[in-house]
XYZ file of C-alpha atoms in Angstrom:
691
model
C 82.123 106.206 57.898
C 80.734 106.247 54.198
C 78.791 103.415 53.167
C 77.645 102.165 49.667
C 80.698 101.600 47.559
C 79.937 101.661 43.850
C 81.533 98.209 43.512
C 78.876 95.754 42.534
C 76.212 98.503 41.747
C 73.952 98.387 38.632
C 74.223 101.205 36.252
C 71.059 102.810 37.658
C 72.491 102.488 41.210
C 75.613 104.366 39.990
C 73.775 106.971 38.200
C 71.562 107.554 41.350
C 74.617 107.631 43.480
C 76.402 110.031 41.286
C 73.461 112.307 41.222
C 73.277 112.379 44.898
C 76.881 112.430 45.863
C 77.626 116.083 45.359
C 74.856 117.382 47.645
C 75.732 115.340 50.768
C 79.494 114.681 50.083
C 81.231 114.887 53.373
C 78.073 115.844 55.369
C 76.764 113.590 58.181
C 73.273 112.277 57.355
C 70.642 109.962 58.797
C 70.091 106.620 57.270
C 67.535 108.242 54.979
C 70.162 110.629 53.677
C 68.834 113.584 55.595
C 71.563 116.107 56.465
C 72.076 116.321 60.252
C 72.229 119.834 61.678
C 74.582 118.626 64.694
C 75.264 115.484 66.555
C 76.485 116.637 69.995
C 73.081 117.748 71.463
C 69.745 116.100 71.596
C 66.611 118.140 70.731
C 65.283 119.664 73.946
C 62.532 122.020 75.159
C 64.891 124.711 76.313
C 68.565 124.230 77.156
C 67.734 122.542 80.438
C 64.475 121.022 79.382
C 63.534 117.429 78.676
C 64.602 115.702 75.461
C 61.900 115.523 72.848
C 60.664 112.214 71.308
C 60.564 113.795 67.848
C 64.352 113.894 67.646
C 64.554 111.323 64.813
C 68.296 111.686 64.680
C 68.854 110.879 68.342
C 66.388 107.866 68.152
C 67.895 106.508 64.897
C 71.531 106.841 66.144
C 70.818 105.226 69.512
C 68.537 102.548 67.859
C 71.343 101.543 65.382
C 73.949 101.418 68.188
C 71.677 99.453 70.402
C 71.186 96.700 67.792
C 75.033 96.421 66.848
C 75.607 93.233 68.718
C 73.640 89.949 68.925
C 73.110 88.431 71.359
C 75.603 89.912 73.818
C 75.299 93.303 75.254
C 77.042 96.086 73.173
C 78.582 97.371 76.567
C 78.615 95.750 79.923
C 78.809 92.235 78.194
C 80.941 90.677 80.786
C 79.038 90.522 84.047
C 78.577 88.663 87.300
C 75.445 88.595 89.317
C 73.809 87.531 92.622
C 70.514 87.401 94.476
C 69.823 89.167 97.700
C 67.614 91.573 99.593
C 67.371 95.277 100.630
C 65.896 96.707 103.832
C 65.305 100.341 104.643
C 66.357 101.436 108.097
C 63.671 103.998 108.695
C 60.531 105.175 106.777
C 61.358 107.765 104.120
C 57.615 108.933 103.869
C 58.927 112.595 104.138
C 60.459 112.191 100.596
C 58.730 109.349 98.783
C 55.925 106.947 98.359
C 58.207 104.193 97.112
C 56.981 101.121 99.175
C 60.495 99.605 99.578
C 61.782 102.880 101.020
C 59.025 103.432 103.381
C 58.534 99.975 105.227
C 61.526 98.932 107.598
C 59.845 95.538 108.146
C 59.927 94.759 104.422
C 62.729 92.669 102.741
C 62.709 93.570 99.054
C 64.263 90.998 96.819
C 66.944 92.080 94.532
C 69.209 90.909 91.795
C 72.592 92.720 91.293
C 74.691 92.500 88.145
C 78.246 93.805 88.225
C 80.085 94.243 84.946
C 82.852 95.719 82.857
C 82.018 98.229 80.145
C 84.439 97.835 77.304
C 85.222 94.023 76.792
C 83.274 91.262 75.144
C 81.566 88.539 77.147
C 84.767 86.366 77.033
C 87.169 89.208 78.065
C 88.908 89.363 81.490
C 87.671 90.727 84.711
C 90.529 93.281 85.550
C 91.137 95.724 82.891
C 91.259 99.399 83.617
C 87.523 100.259 83.209
C 84.295 101.477 84.660
C 82.304 98.770 86.457
C 78.576 98.481 86.198
C 76.611 98.227 89.365
C 73.008 97.518 88.360
C 70.350 96.582 90.913
C 66.897 95.314 90.114
C 64.532 95.772 93.054
C 61.325 93.414 92.948
C 59.087 95.684 94.852
C 55.434 95.199 95.606
C 54.815 98.286 93.397
C 56.726 96.756 90.421
C 60.367 96.571 89.412
C 62.753 99.550 90.067
C 66.126 99.245 88.262
C 68.898 101.455 89.562
C 71.371 101.048 86.752
C 74.677 102.592 87.942
C 78.435 102.483 87.869
C 81.220 102.303 90.403
C 82.045 105.895 89.478
C 79.647 108.823 90.314
C 80.075 110.669 86.987
C 80.016 109.816 83.210
C 82.167 110.603 80.227
C 79.419 112.649 78.346
C 76.687 115.128 79.194
C 74.084 114.224 76.436
C 73.079 110.693 75.391
C 73.343 111.470 71.768
C 77.161 111.109 72.021
C 77.018 107.640 73.659
C 77.443 105.810 70.330
C 80.414 107.980 69.475
C 81.955 107.392 72.812
C 81.597 103.564 72.743
C 82.699 103.348 69.107
C 85.831 105.242 70.000
C 86.319 103.018 73.152
C 85.729 99.663 71.563
C 88.474 97.607 69.446
C 89.291 99.772 66.302
C 87.107 98.655 63.345
C 89.832 98.021 60.864
C 91.584 95.375 62.799
C 89.413 94.752 65.878
C 91.987 95.684 68.526
C 92.556 96.098 71.306
C 90.106 94.048 73.388
C 88.854 95.606 76.688
C 91.324 98.505 76.750
C 91.063 102.220 76.355
C 94.800 102.601 75.591
C 94.586 103.279 71.901
C 94.378 106.169 69.430
C 90.617 106.294 68.645
C 89.615 106.584 72.359
C 92.012 109.241 73.282
C 91.352 111.065 69.921
C 87.644 111.280 70.887
C 88.083 112.270 74.506
C 90.718 114.817 73.633
C 88.269 116.532 71.370
C 85.452 116.427 74.000
C 86.449 118.479 77.113
C 83.325 117.299 79.014
C 85.071 113.895 79.396
C 87.957 115.268 81.514
C 86.294 114.664 84.871
C 85.466 111.069 84.190
C 88.788 110.484 82.696
C 90.658 111.255 85.715
C 88.442 108.782 87.661
C 89.253 106.194 85.035
C 92.954 106.856 85.456
C 92.731 106.455 89.263
C 92.591 103.108 91.087
C 88.758 103.249 91.043
C 89.063 101.612 87.615
C 90.824 98.548 89.207
C 88.602 97.240 92.098
C 90.034 94.626 94.271
C 86.630 93.047 94.251
C 82.958 93.718 93.455
C 82.361 93.414 97.226
C 84.914 96.298 97.770
C 83.528 98.615 95.196
C 81.142 101.605 95.596
C 78.213 102.146 93.362
C 76.420 105.256 92.143
C 73.247 106.078 90.384
C 75.192 108.648 88.414
C 72.247 110.804 87.561
C 70.197 113.134 89.764
C 66.787 111.374 90.122
C 63.647 112.807 91.783
C 61.704 111.462 94.844
C 58.054 112.455 95.227
C 56.111 112.157 98.424
C 52.367 111.684 98.925
C 51.796 115.418 98.860
C 53.388 115.814 95.485
C 56.547 117.381 96.907
C 59.644 116.754 94.854
C 63.251 116.145 96.214
C 66.200 115.649 93.968
C 68.270 112.627 94.983
C 71.655 110.920 94.189
C 71.967 107.221 95.116
C 75.213 105.958 96.715
C 76.273 102.339 97.629
C 78.943 102.013 100.138
C 80.485 98.576 100.766
C 80.867 97.210 104.227
C 84.296 95.963 103.506
C 85.643 99.296 102.421
C 86.422 100.554 98.878
C 89.725 99.018 97.728
C 91.544 98.472 94.553
C 94.208 96.571 92.748
C 97.372 98.165 91.385
C 97.735 98.195 87.539
C 100.634 95.834 87.381
C 98.859 93.326 89.613
C 95.578 93.732 87.496
C 97.398 93.075 84.375
C 99.029 89.907 85.675
C 95.687 88.600 87.101
C 94.147 88.862 83.607
C 96.462 86.074 82.621
C 96.533 84.134 85.928
C 92.796 84.158 86.547
C 90.694 86.174 84.102
C 87.622 85.257 86.192
C 89.214 86.943 89.364
C 86.303 89.248 90.307
C 83.704 86.752 89.285
C 85.207 83.974 91.318
C 85.644 86.293 94.235
C 81.985 86.992 94.335
C 80.808 83.563 93.923
C 83.128 82.023 96.479
C 82.353 84.564 99.116
C 78.613 83.980 98.846
C 79.118 80.275 98.680
C 81.125 80.310 101.917
C 78.381 82.458 103.631
C 80.462 85.601 103.643
C 77.532 87.610 102.339
C 78.666 90.952 100.861
C 76.709 94.072 101.821
C 76.393 97.753 100.861
C 74.793 100.732 102.722
C 72.418 102.788 100.504
C 72.984 106.456 100.972
C 71.023 109.284 99.602
C 72.131 112.935 98.866
C 68.815 114.768 99.160
C 68.321 118.227 97.569
C 65.124 120.098 97.957
C 63.762 121.237 94.585
C 64.087 124.934 95.500
C 67.758 124.593 96.305
C 68.974 122.877 93.107
C 70.381 126.342 91.777
C 72.264 127.067 94.904
C 75.461 125.218 94.194
C 78.419 127.268 92.537
C 79.499 125.941 89.164
C 77.375 122.717 89.540
C 74.258 121.937 87.632
C 72.561 118.962 89.382
C 71.373 117.761 85.834
C 75.022 117.487 84.528
C 76.010 113.852 84.746
C 79.750 114.725 84.477
C 79.529 116.485 87.961
C 79.283 115.359 91.507
C 77.797 117.215 94.412
C 80.557 117.103 96.991
C 79.595 115.512 100.239
C 80.783 118.571 102.077
C 77.922 120.481 100.436
C 75.214 117.678 100.616
C 76.015 114.910 103.120
C 75.151 111.324 102.170
C 72.382 110.144 104.558
C 72.437 106.314 105.199
C 69.031 104.889 104.650
C 69.201 101.118 104.251
C 71.328 97.978 103.537
C 71.744 95.683 100.497
C 72.901 92.163 101.317
C 73.607 89.452 98.490
C 73.106 85.909 99.892
C 72.464 83.690 96.963
C 74.432 82.719 93.835
C 72.510 82.303 90.538
C 71.419 78.701 89.703
C 72.178 79.258 85.985
C 74.385 81.959 84.542
C 72.600 82.337 81.259
C 69.039 82.194 82.593
C 69.729 84.896 85.183
C 72.904 86.783 84.967
C 73.023 86.874 81.068
C 69.144 87.328 80.501
C 68.540 89.920 83.275
C 67.312 93.116 81.626
C 67.805 96.449 83.339
C 65.975 99.432 82.185
C 66.563 102.914 83.456
C 62.865 103.630 82.682
C 61.699 101.028 85.259
C 60.733 103.292 88.243
C 57.981 102.914 90.826
C 55.538 105.413 92.318
C 57.520 107.862 94.463
C 60.768 107.828 92.179
C 60.800 109.964 88.937
C 63.116 111.287 86.418
C 64.699 114.651 85.802
C 65.819 116.446 82.638
C 69.418 115.101 82.679
C 70.006 114.745 78.817
C 72.020 111.612 79.388
C 69.239 110.129 81.481
C 66.766 111.005 78.883
C 68.418 109.206 76.154
C 68.920 106.087 78.343
C 65.202 105.911 78.877
C 64.872 105.034 75.230
C 68.155 103.164 74.783
C 67.827 100.460 77.395
C 64.385 99.365 76.463
C 65.200 99.428 72.687
C 68.367 97.260 73.371
C 66.365 94.493 75.059
C 64.233 94.061 71.902
C 67.257 92.767 69.944
C 69.201 91.141 72.677
C 66.400 89.088 74.249
C 64.301 88.460 71.065
C 61.351 90.677 71.322
C 58.967 92.668 73.623
C 58.210 89.779 75.915
C 61.498 89.795 77.731
C 59.932 90.959 80.928
C 58.294 87.470 81.150
C 61.637 85.739 81.630
C 61.879 84.548 85.411
C 64.756 86.757 86.176
C 62.897 89.826 84.952
C 59.455 88.970 86.108
C 58.101 91.290 88.766
C 56.775 90.097 92.122
C 53.812 92.553 91.558
C 50.903 91.210 89.469
C 51.059 92.053 85.698
C 47.833 92.924 83.951
C 47.660 94.700 80.706
C 46.491 94.398 76.939
C 49.806 93.667 75.466
C 49.725 90.446 73.570
C 51.529 87.983 71.202
C 55.006 88.520 69.856
C 58.038 86.287 70.005
C 58.439 84.209 73.150
C 55.075 84.833 74.616
C 55.087 82.876 77.881
C 51.691 83.810 79.168
C 48.184 82.530 77.967
C 45.904 85.460 78.178
C 42.136 84.571 78.474
C 39.173 86.577 77.670
C 37.527 88.255 74.797
C 38.562 91.806 75.185
C 42.091 92.815 74.654
C 41.676 96.617 74.725
C 40.482 99.533 76.769
C 37.776 100.658 77.440
C 35.673 97.529 76.980
C 32.316 96.352 78.031
C 32.886 92.835 77.327
C 35.379 92.211 80.195
C 33.977 94.592 82.846
C 36.467 97.213 81.629
C 39.261 95.306 83.155
C 42.143 95.829 83.663
C 41.657 99.499 84.009
C 44.035 102.386 84.938
C 44.659 103.055 88.665
C 44.229 106.848 88.581
C 46.006 108.540 91.369
C 46.920 105.286 92.818
C 49.194 104.600 89.880
C 52.392 105.967 88.819
C 51.866 109.761 88.278
C 54.670 111.844 86.513
C 55.778 114.892 88.579
C 53.959 117.779 86.934
C 57.123 119.743 86.222
C 56.423 122.922 84.210
C 58.292 122.799 80.893
C 58.581 125.811 78.496
C 61.198 126.504 76.029
C 62.130 126.635 72.342
C 62.790 123.363 70.606
C 66.544 123.557 70.082
C 69.738 121.458 69.825
C 71.586 123.473 72.615
C 73.368 122.578 75.968
C 72.786 124.782 79.001
C 75.583 127.256 79.770
C 75.566 125.716 83.325
C 77.071 122.579 81.754
C 80.152 124.412 80.493
C 82.586 123.949 83.307
C 84.635 120.771 82.370
C 87.818 121.163 84.410
C 87.162 122.398 88.117
C 85.708 119.009 89.363
C 88.632 117.104 87.801
C 90.891 119.317 89.693
C 88.832 118.746 92.916
C 89.337 114.942 92.360
C 93.095 115.393 91.896
C 93.463 117.652 94.948
C 91.566 115.004 96.928
C 94.029 112.176 96.244
C 96.737 111.025 98.587
C 100.194 110.915 97.389
C 100.335 107.476 96.172
C 96.999 107.822 94.465
C 98.431 110.687 92.532
C 101.387 108.639 91.559
C 99.098 105.936 90.225
C 97.029 108.457 88.127
C 100.269 109.818 86.515
C 101.450 106.286 85.768
C 98.016 105.453 84.190
C 98.038 108.490 81.927
C 101.533 107.806 80.915
C 100.664 104.128 80.131
C 97.594 104.927 78.195
C 98.821 107.935 76.264
C 102.057 106.062 75.635
C 100.160 103.635 73.628
C 98.751 106.488 71.380
C 100.757 106.657 68.231
C 99.393 110.009 66.937
C 101.441 112.620 68.670
C 98.945 115.490 68.214
C 96.610 113.562 70.523
C 99.042 113.295 73.179
C 99.597 117.024 72.895
C 95.994 117.865 73.068
C 95.574 115.654 76.321
C 98.529 117.485 78.008
C 96.969 120.829 77.273
C 93.736 119.486 78.780
C 95.567 118.241 81.912
C 97.213 121.592 82.241
C 93.868 123.152 82.770
C 93.203 120.582 85.585
C 96.600 120.970 87.345
C 99.983 122.166 86.009
C 102.108 119.593 88.006
C 99.874 116.825 86.759
C 100.223 117.943 83.225
C 104.139 118.300 83.618
C 104.411 114.801 85.002
C 102.524 113.239 82.291
C 104.253 115.121 79.543
C 107.627 114.068 80.977
C 106.569 110.415 80.468
C 105.258 110.563 76.966
C 107.540 112.623 74.988
C 105.542 115.787 75.010
C 106.939 119.306 75.596
C 106.282 120.388 79.185
C 103.365 123.030 79.041
C 103.683 126.471 80.448
C 101.291 127.035 83.416
C 98.032 128.526 82.229
C 95.701 128.535 85.218
C 96.085 128.283 89.027
C 94.650 125.175 90.904
C 91.695 126.196 92.840
C 92.835 124.430 95.936
C 89.434 122.825 96.894
C 89.306 119.045 97.922
C 86.793 116.606 99.028
C 88.096 113.802 101.595
C 85.350 111.446 100.602
C 86.815 110.993 96.953
C 90.062 109.295 98.373
C 90.254 105.593 98.985
C 92.924 106.356 101.480
C 90.090 107.394 103.793
C 87.947 104.284 103.397
C 87.148 101.681 106.080
C 90.009 99.470 107.299
C 88.505 97.295 109.887
C 87.482 93.978 108.374
C 89.566 91.098 107.066
C 86.511 89.235 106.073
C 87.094 87.083 102.845
C 90.786 88.412 102.523
C 92.910 85.693 100.939
C 96.186 84.752 102.787
C 98.829 82.559 101.145
C 100.948 80.619 103.587
C 104.088 79.246 102.011
C 104.962 75.838 103.561
C 107.388 72.942 103.118
C 108.505 69.902 105.069
C 109.478 70.827 108.628
C 107.062 73.681 108.943
C 106.155 74.714 112.594
C 102.920 72.843 113.292
C 101.907 74.713 116.343
C 102.516 78.243 114.798
C 100.754 77.120 111.674
C 97.634 75.963 113.430
C 97.505 79.131 115.557
C 97.886 81.341 112.604
C 95.326 79.466 110.534
C 92.771 79.267 113.344
C 93.063 82.994 114.274
C 92.766 84.234 110.687
C 89.936 81.885 109.867
C 87.980 82.992 113.027
C 88.380 86.540 111.798
C 86.929 85.605 108.411
C 90.017 85.398 106.211
C 90.635 82.600 103.757
C 93.955 81.001 104.453
C 95.480 78.661 101.878
C 98.636 76.510 102.357
C 100.974 76.562 99.209
C 103.862 74.102 98.914
C 106.314 73.526 96.150
C 104.348 70.468 95.100
C 100.688 69.464 95.671
C 99.731 66.856 98.249
C 100.981 67.154 101.810
C 103.964 68.330 103.763
C 105.487 66.747 106.997
C 105.155 69.291 109.804
C 107.650 69.733 112.712
C 105.694 67.196 114.881
C 105.864 64.584 112.130
C 102.176 64.681 111.248
C 101.440 65.194 107.499
C 99.318 68.199 106.550
C 97.357 68.483 103.305
C 98.210 71.614 101.331
C 95.645 73.576 99.376
C 97.639 74.451 96.293
C 100.908 73.951 94.517
C 103.076 76.995 94.201
C 103.501 76.656 90.384
C 99.734 76.856 89.948
C 99.230 80.065 91.804
C 100.492 83.620 91.964
C 100.929 86.367 94.683
C 98.546 88.581 92.661
C 95.675 86.196 93.569
C 96.187 86.920 97.299
C 95.901 89.811 99.648
C 98.810 88.771 101.915
C 101.723 86.342 102.240
C 103.130 84.537 105.266
C 106.308 82.497 105.600
C 106.365 80.550 108.817
C 109.321 79.063 110.728
C 110.549 75.387 110.072
C 110.885 75.164 106.424
C 114.366 76.674 105.604
C 114.451 74.980 102.194
C 111.890 77.488 100.943
C 114.530 80.208 100.794
C 116.153 78.281 98.043
C 112.934 78.057 96.021
C 112.772 80.767 93.302
C 109.116 80.680 92.932
C 108.652 81.111 96.758
C 111.132 84.011 96.798
C 109.445 85.694 93.856
C 106.093 85.148 95.417
C 106.872 87.145 98.503
C 108.866 89.726 96.665
C 106.053 90.536 94.270
C 103.567 90.725 97.040
C 105.821 93.293 98.770
C 106.135 95.280 95.692
C 102.514 95.549 95.273
C 102.066 96.868 98.930
C 100.556 93.810 100.319
C 100.946 92.493 103.966
C 103.942 90.156 104.097
C 104.766 88.384 107.284
C 107.596 85.969 108.233
C 109.150 84.606 111.536
C 111.974 82.332 112.401
C 113.659 80.737 109.280
C 110.987 82.372 107.236
C 112.950 85.574 107.416
C 115.639 83.949 105.323
C 113.275 83.821 102.360
C 112.507 87.628 102.712
C 116.187 88.339 102.816
C 116.713 86.224 99.821
C 114.142 88.260 98.057
C 115.917 91.565 99.120
C 112.927 92.643 101.185
C 114.193 95.088 103.849
C 113.281 94.290 107.470
C 112.642 97.688 109.030
C 110.810 98.465 112.258
C 106.985 98.197 112.313
C 106.755 101.985 112.464
C 108.525 102.166 109.151
C 106.330 99.675 107.405
C 103.317 98.436 109.428
C 102.453 96.000 106.555
C 105.874 94.047 106.892
C 105.716 91.805 109.934
C 109.031 90.262 110.638
C 109.508 88.447 113.973
C 112.249 86.121 115.241
C 109.714 83.756 116.825
C 106.183 82.936 116.624
C 103.787 84.764 118.996
C 100.224 86.008 119.251
C 101.511 89.403 118.634
C 102.746 88.335 115.163
C 99.175 87.259 114.111
C 97.678 90.386 115.782
C 100.015 92.600 113.711
C 99.115 90.641 110.625
C 95.462 91.169 111.036
C 96.038 94.891 111.345
C 98.025 94.943 108.246
C 95.581 92.874 106.289
C 92.703 95.234 107.291
C 94.556 98.348 106.008
C 94.575 96.653 102.491
C 97.913 97.889 101.329
C 100.852 100.109 102.197
C 101.170 102.009 99.145
C 103.738 104.244 100.857
C 106.223 101.422 101.043
C 109.632 101.904 99.352
C 109.997 99.138 96.839
C 112.905 100.537 94.736
C 115.312 98.039 96.203
C 113.348 94.938 95.614
C 114.108 93.071 92.345
C 111.367 92.915 89.730
């Protein structure tokens, strides 16, 4: 983007501009007009070495990007948070000196913030997007911030490209559209010109980008970090969060409808679960790689943030549990003002030379200076460590402390030399040997951009592949520039030929000729079809009722589901109460016109209210839930409503999530619980059901 139009310039300005323009015309420069050699790689000490602070282009580019928004975050603006604690199972002294990972008796306080990436603070909760999963551990050694996402890889390999990525992803600058959506030309133009994005893109096109709940979402540290033990031995590590409720997602049509019906869907879900005492939890798992084994993986560089290490190569070792048990007292003071910094590590945890991580070490701290009004943001209550803070920093905006004493420097003789460095007891950076030429160059070990995208595709179940194809078709179908669509199909053809053909058929692009063979490798851990399917805790069940509903069956259904932890709500054509079969009025929770099936995990139509089959909203409610693969149950006269909605009534073996009984029985609710626990039946044939 060229700045400085001659309009409104003085004669001297125009003369100076004219004298300068020929030299730099069409050339990328810094804000000082210095021509930039290249802008895809930061300056490093060797191709796999650490990023150098002297890279003024990197620092200026990211600094300018960090300060583009005031006061909301540039990315991850829309968030939800909660307090909780973490406990490690067994001491991990073999790997680290980090206090919270070595003392099983210790409950370390945490604050976790979940977020979407693209949208503004006022956007919806359920767009197709990456989700942030950032955890602040208030440890006795200081704060450790694990600032991760719900996907284990990222779009780009070098942080110098982050401003370009987000500029392309955000609403287009000429008309500020679309909000919280990647389905537009600038995003797909950028990624189609950056092959390194292909692995993360296929994750983004999967159901991982549409989590059912923050409580049913995995989290990953993305980068390879380093653990260091008391003997100075280094172990590379990747952090994984696995939800106790399993990893589950919405379908895209459902997510789009929820954006209109309840844009706070995920935020409300988290808040209400904690408010009810159904505290969400995640297991922390570590992939541990001894330093002398980091070069033993074929086609995988552990410093490349666009790659995973498949669990078949390095298993995930469960080491502890995170539990969230308290909602914030004030959204702005806590969830909005919490400041995560990748550079916040404690003794026993250190960085690696991942070039994306290296840029984040600068970017996150720099961002807080604008967003939270200066350098004293760590003094805000939500950011304040439980460890004592003693240093010689002073003054600045929003200084909350009142330092006392004469000496504000070190060394000093006027204050007994206090506070003074801890020496070996303090944070000691791992003494990694670094030697290499200063160069803007990427390691050749980062050059494979397709094989792990193929691995992900191969690992998907049939319904997951269908959803991915549909996502590519939808997103690229919104792209108006045909050459961008063509470029993307060419990339997909290097991932899997069948995938490329299926997408091309849906977006008006000529089917490509097969160029490479699929390598055939897969990793079952990548498929959500293989996640946990045991719990129905906090699952939302809509029971459609009207006058005459079977009171005994309704009570048994409600009691059993509630005892198992589900949330049951009675929905009637109008608010108030209904007269049950025993003549006793029963209060309903919601009126049908105010709700929608997309806000629930299951729908039940009990016996005794035949008039419901004539209610168009009720019929649509059940049919839509069926089309989205949800558990749908009915018995007695409730079957009439299913038939009115053209929902087929097969045997349980044909559709285990469709429970259709002639009469109420304990078997009905048992089958419903099993269906609810399986999350969805995505193999269901919905072609005969009206839209």
